[in-house]
PDB file of C-alpha atoms in Angstrom:
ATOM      1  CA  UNK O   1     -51.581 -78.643 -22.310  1.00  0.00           C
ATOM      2  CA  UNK O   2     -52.182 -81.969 -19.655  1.00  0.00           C
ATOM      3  CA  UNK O   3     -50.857 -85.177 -21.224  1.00  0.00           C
ATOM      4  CA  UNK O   4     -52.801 -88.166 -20.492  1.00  0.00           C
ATOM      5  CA  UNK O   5     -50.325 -89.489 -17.910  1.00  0.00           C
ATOM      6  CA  UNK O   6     -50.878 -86.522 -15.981  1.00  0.00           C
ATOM      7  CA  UNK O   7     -54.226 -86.335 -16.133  1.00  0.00           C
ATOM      8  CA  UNK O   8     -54.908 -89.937 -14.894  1.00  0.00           C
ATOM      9  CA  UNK O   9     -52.544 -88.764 -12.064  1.00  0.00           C
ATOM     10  CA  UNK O  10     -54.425 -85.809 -11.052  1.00  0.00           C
ATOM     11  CA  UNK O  11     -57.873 -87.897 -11.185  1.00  0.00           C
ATOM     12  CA  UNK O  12     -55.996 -90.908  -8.939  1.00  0.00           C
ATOM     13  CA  UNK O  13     -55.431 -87.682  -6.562  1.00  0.00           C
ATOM     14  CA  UNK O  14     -59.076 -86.638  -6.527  1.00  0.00           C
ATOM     15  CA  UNK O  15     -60.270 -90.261  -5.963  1.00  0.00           C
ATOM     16  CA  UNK O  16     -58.089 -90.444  -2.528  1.00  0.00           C
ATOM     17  CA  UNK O  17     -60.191 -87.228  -1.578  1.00  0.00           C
ATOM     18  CA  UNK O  18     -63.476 -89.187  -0.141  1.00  0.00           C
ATOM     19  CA  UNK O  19     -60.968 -91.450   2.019  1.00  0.00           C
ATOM     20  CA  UNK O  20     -59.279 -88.491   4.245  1.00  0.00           C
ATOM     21  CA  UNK O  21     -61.804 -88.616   6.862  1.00  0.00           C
ATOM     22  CA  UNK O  22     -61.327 -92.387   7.170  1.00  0.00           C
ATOM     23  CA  UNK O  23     -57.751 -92.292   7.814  1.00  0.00           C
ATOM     24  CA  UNK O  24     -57.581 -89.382   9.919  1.00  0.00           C
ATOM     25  CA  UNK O  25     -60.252 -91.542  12.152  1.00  0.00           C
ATOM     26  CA  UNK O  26     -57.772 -94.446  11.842  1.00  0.00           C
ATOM     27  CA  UNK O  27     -54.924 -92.189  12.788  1.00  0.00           C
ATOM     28  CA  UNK O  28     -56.656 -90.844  16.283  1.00  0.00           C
ATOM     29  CA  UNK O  29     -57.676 -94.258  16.880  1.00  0.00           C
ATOM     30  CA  UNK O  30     -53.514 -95.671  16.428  1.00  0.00           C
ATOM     31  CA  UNK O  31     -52.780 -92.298  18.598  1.00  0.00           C
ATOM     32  CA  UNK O  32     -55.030 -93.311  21.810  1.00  0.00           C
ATOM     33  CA  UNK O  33     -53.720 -97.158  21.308  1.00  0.00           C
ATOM     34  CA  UNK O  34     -50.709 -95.692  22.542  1.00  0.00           C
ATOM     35  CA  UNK O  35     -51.029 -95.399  25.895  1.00  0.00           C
ATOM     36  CA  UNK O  36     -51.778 -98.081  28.688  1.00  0.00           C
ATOM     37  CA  UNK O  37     -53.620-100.888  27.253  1.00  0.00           C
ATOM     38  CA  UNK O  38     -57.538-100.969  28.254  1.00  0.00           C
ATOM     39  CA  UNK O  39     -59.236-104.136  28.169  1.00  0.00           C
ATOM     40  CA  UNK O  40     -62.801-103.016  26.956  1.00  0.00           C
ATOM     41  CA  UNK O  41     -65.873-104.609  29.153  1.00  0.00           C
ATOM     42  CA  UNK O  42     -68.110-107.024  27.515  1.00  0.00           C
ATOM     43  CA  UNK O  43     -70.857-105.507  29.457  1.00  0.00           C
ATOM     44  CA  UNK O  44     -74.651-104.365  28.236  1.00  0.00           C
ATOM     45  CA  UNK O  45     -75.326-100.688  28.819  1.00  0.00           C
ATOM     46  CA  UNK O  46     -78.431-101.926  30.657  1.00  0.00           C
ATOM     47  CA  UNK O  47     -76.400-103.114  33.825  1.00  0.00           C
ATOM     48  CA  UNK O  48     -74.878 -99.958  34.775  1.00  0.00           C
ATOM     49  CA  UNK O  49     -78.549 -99.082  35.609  1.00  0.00           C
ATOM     50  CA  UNK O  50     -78.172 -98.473  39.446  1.00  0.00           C
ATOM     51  CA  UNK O  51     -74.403 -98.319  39.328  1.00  0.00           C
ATOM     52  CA  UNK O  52     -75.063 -94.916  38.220  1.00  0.00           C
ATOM     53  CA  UNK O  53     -77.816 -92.316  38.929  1.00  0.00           C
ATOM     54  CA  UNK O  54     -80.603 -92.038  36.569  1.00  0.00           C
ATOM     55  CA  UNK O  55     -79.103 -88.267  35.062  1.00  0.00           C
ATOM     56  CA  UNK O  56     -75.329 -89.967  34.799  1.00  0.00           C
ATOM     57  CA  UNK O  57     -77.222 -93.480  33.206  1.00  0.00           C
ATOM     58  CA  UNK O  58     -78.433 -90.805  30.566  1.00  0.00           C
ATOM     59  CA  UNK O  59     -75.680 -88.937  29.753  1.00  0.00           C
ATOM     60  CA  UNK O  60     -73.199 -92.142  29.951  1.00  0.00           C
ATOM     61  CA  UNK O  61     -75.504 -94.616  27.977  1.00  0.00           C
ATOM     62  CA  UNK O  62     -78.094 -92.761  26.439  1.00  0.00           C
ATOM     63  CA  UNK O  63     -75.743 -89.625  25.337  1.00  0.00           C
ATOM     64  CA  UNK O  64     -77.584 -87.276  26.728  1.00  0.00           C
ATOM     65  CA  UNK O  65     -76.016 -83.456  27.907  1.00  0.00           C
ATOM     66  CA  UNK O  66     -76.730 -82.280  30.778  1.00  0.00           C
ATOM     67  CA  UNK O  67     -77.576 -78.412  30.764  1.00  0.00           C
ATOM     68  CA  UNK O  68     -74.468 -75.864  30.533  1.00  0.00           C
ATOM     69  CA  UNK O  69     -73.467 -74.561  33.795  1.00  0.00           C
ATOM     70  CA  UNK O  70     -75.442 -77.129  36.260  1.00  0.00           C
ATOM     71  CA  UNK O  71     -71.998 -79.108  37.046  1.00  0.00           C
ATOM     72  CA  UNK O  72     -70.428 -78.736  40.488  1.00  0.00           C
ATOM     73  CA  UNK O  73     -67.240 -80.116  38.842  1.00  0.00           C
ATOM     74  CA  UNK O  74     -66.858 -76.504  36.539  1.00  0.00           C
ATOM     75  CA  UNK O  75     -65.541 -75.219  40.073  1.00  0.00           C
ATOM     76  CA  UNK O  76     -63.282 -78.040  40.582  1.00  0.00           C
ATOM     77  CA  UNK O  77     -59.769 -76.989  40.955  1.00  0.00           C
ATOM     78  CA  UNK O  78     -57.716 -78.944  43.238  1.00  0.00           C
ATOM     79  CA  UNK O  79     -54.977 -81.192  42.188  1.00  0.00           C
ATOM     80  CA  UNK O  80     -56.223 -84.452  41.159  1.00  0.00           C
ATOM     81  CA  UNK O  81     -57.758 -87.266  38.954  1.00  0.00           C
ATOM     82  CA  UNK O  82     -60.916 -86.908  37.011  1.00  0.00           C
ATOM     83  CA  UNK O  83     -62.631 -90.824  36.463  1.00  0.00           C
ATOM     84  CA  UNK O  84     -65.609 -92.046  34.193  1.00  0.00           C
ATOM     85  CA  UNK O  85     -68.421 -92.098  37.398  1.00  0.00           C
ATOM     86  CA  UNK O  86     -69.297 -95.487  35.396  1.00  0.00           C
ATOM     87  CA  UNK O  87     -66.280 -98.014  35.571  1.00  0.00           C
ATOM     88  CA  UNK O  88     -63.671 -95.517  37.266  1.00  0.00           C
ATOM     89  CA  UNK O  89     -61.304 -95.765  34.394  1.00  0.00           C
ATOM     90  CA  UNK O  90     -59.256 -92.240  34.759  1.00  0.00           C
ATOM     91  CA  UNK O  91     -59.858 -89.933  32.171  1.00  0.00           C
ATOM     92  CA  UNK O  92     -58.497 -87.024  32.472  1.00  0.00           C
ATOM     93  CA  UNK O  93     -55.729 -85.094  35.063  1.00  0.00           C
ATOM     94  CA  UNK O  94     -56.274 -81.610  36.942  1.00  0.00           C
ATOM     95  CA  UNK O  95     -53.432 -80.636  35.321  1.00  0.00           C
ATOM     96  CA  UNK O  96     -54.933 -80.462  31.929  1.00  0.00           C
ATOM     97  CA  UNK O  97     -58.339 -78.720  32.781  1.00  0.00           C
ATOM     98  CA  UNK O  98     -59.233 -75.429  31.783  1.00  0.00           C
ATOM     99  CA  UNK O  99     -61.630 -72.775  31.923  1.00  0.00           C
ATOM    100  CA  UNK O 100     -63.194 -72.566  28.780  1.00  0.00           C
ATOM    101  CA  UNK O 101     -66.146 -70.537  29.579  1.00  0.00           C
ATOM    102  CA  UNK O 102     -68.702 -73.103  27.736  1.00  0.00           C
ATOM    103  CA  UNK O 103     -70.375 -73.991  31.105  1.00  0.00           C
ATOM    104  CA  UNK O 104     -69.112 -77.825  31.040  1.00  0.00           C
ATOM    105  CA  UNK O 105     -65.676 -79.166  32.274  1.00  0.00           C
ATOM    106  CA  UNK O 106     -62.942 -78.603  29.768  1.00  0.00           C
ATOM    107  CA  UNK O 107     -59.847 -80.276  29.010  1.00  0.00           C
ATOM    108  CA  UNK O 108     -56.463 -79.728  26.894  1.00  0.00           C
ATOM    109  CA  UNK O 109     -56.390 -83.481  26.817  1.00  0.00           C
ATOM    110  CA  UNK O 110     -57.436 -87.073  27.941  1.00  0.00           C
ATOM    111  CA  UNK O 111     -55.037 -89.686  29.237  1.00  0.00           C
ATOM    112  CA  UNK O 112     -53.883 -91.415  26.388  1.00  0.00           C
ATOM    113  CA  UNK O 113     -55.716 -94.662  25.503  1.00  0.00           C
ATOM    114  CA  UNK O 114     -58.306 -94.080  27.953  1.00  0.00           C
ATOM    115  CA  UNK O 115     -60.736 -92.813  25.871  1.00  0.00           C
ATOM    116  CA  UNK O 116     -62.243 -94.105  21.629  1.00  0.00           C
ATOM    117  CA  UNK O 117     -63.661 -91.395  19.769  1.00  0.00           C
ATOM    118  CA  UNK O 118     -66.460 -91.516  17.191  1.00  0.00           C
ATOM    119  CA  UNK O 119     -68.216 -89.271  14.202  1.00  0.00           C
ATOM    120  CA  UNK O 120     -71.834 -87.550  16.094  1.00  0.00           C
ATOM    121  CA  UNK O 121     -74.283 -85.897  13.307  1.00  0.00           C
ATOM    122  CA  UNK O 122     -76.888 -85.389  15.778  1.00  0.00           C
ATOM    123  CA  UNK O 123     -77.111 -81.594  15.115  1.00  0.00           C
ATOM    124  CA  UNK O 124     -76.136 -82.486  11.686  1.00  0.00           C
ATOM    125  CA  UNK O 125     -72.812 -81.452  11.079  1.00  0.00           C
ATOM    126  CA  UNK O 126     -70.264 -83.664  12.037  1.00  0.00           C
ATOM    127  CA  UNK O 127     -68.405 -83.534  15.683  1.00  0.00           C
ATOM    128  CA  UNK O 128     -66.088 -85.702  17.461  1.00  0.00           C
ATOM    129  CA  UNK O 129     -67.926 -87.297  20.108  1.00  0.00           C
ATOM    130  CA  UNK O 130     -65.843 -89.857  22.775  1.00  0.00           C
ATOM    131  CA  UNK O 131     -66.455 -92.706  25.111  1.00  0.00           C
ATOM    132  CA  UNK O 132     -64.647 -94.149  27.376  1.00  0.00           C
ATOM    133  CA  UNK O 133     -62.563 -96.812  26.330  1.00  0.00           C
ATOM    134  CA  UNK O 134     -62.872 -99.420  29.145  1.00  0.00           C
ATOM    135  CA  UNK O 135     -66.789 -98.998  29.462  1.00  0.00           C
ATOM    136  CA  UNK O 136     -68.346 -97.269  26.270  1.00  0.00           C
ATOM    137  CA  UNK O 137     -69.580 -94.189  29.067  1.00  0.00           C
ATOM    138  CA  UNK O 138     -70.236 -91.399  26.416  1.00  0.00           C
ATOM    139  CA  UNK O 139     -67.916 -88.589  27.586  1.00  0.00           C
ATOM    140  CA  UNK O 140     -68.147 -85.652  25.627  1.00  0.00           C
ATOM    141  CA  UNK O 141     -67.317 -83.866  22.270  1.00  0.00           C
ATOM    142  CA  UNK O 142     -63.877 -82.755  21.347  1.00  0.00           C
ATOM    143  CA  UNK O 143     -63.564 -79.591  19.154  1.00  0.00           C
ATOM    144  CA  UNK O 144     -60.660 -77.824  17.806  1.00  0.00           C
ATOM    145  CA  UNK O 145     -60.798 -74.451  19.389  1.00  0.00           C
ATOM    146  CA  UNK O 146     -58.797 -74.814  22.830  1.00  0.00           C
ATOM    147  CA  UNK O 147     -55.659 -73.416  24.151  1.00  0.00           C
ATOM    148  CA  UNK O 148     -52.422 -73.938  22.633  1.00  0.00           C
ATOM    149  CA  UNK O 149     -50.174 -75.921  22.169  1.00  0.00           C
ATOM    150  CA  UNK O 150     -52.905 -78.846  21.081  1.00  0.00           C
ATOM    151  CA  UNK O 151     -55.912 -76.668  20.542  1.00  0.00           C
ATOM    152  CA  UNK O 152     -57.768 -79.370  21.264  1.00  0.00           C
ATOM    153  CA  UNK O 153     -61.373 -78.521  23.690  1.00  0.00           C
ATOM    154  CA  UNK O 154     -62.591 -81.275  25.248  1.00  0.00           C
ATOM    155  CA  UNK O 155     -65.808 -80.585  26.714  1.00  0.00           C
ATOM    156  CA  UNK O 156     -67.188 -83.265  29.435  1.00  0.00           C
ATOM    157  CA  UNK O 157     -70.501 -83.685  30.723  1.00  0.00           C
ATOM    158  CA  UNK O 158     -69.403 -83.196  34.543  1.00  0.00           C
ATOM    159  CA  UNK O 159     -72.095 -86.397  35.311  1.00  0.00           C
ATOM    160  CA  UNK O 160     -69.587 -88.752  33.371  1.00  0.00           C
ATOM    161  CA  UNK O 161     -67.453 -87.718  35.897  1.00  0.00           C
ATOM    162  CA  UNK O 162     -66.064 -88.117  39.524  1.00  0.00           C
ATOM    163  CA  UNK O 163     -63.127 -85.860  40.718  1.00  0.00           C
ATOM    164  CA  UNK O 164     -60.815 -87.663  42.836  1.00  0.00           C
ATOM    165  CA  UNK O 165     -58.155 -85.632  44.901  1.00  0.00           C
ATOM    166  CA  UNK O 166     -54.856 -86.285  44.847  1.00  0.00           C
ATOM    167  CA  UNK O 167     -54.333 -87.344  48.708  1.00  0.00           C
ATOM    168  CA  UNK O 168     -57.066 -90.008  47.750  1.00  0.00           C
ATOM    169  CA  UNK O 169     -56.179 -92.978  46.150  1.00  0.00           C
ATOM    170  CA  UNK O 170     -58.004 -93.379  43.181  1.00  0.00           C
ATOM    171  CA  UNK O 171     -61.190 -96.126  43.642  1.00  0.00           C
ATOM    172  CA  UNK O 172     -60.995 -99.791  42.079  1.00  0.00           C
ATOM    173  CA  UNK O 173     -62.168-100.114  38.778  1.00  0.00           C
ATOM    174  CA  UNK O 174     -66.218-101.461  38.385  1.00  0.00           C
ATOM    175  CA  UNK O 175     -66.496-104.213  35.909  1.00  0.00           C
TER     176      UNK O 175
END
């Protein structure tokens, strides 16, 4: 039989239960802090209208998808650096690209601190959507069925992007 002490221990377990998703959002957040410090812009959404074209203003700031299959970047495989089309903040290296047969660019991983994730219930279960961190440019969803060792998918709308080759340098940032 469950003495009272360790009852009121089990219920203080079952209380911490409606908190996990908060800290496991608070530990990805301290995770992607570690990595070169970005200086978010204080800039409206509205002002990267004609920075961008209309389909990347969309997808960036409106977070929009643009339809499976129609990026040229799905083909990209040369050795280089992959950086938000809005501010030019790198987001992600050839290296870590993958085919992942969903139609959009995939990824094992972003460079670190380059990108902020959020909660999406727009098709009303919960994904991990993310932005980038030095403009708010909505990026793509991250889901949990990639290749090892991370398992980590993350799926990129090939409009947020601009492939830079390595014998390029990479362009100055857009504030």
């Amino acid at each position: 039989m469950m003495n009272r002490r360790k009852m009121l221990q089990h219920l203080g377990a079952l209380a911490v239960l409606p908190l996990l998703p908060a800290l496991s959002r608070a530990t990805d957040s301290q995770a992607e802090a570690k990595g070169d410090a970005v200086i978010a812009l204080d800039k409206p959404h509205a002002e990267w209208r004609g920075v961008v074209s209309a389909a990347a203003y969309a997808v960036l700031f409106e977070e929009d998808t643009e339809p499976s299959g129609s990026s040229p970047l799905n083909n990209e495989h040369r050795e280089g650096t992959f950086v938000c089309a809005a501010c030019r903040l790198p987001i992600f290296n050839s290296a870590d690209k993958f085919e992942s047969g969903t139609g959009w660019p995939s990824f094992t991983q972003p460079i670190a601190g380059h990108i902020r994730k959020k909660r999406d219930f727009k098709l009303i279960w919960p994904r991990t959507e993310y932005h980038c961190a030095r403009c708010g440019g909505h990026q793509g969803h991250v889901f949990d069925d990639g290749p090892k060792p991370r398992g980590e998918r993350w799926c990129n709308n090939g409009l947020a992007l601009e492939f830079i080759p390595v014998d390029q340098p990479l362009p100055e940032l857009r504030s």
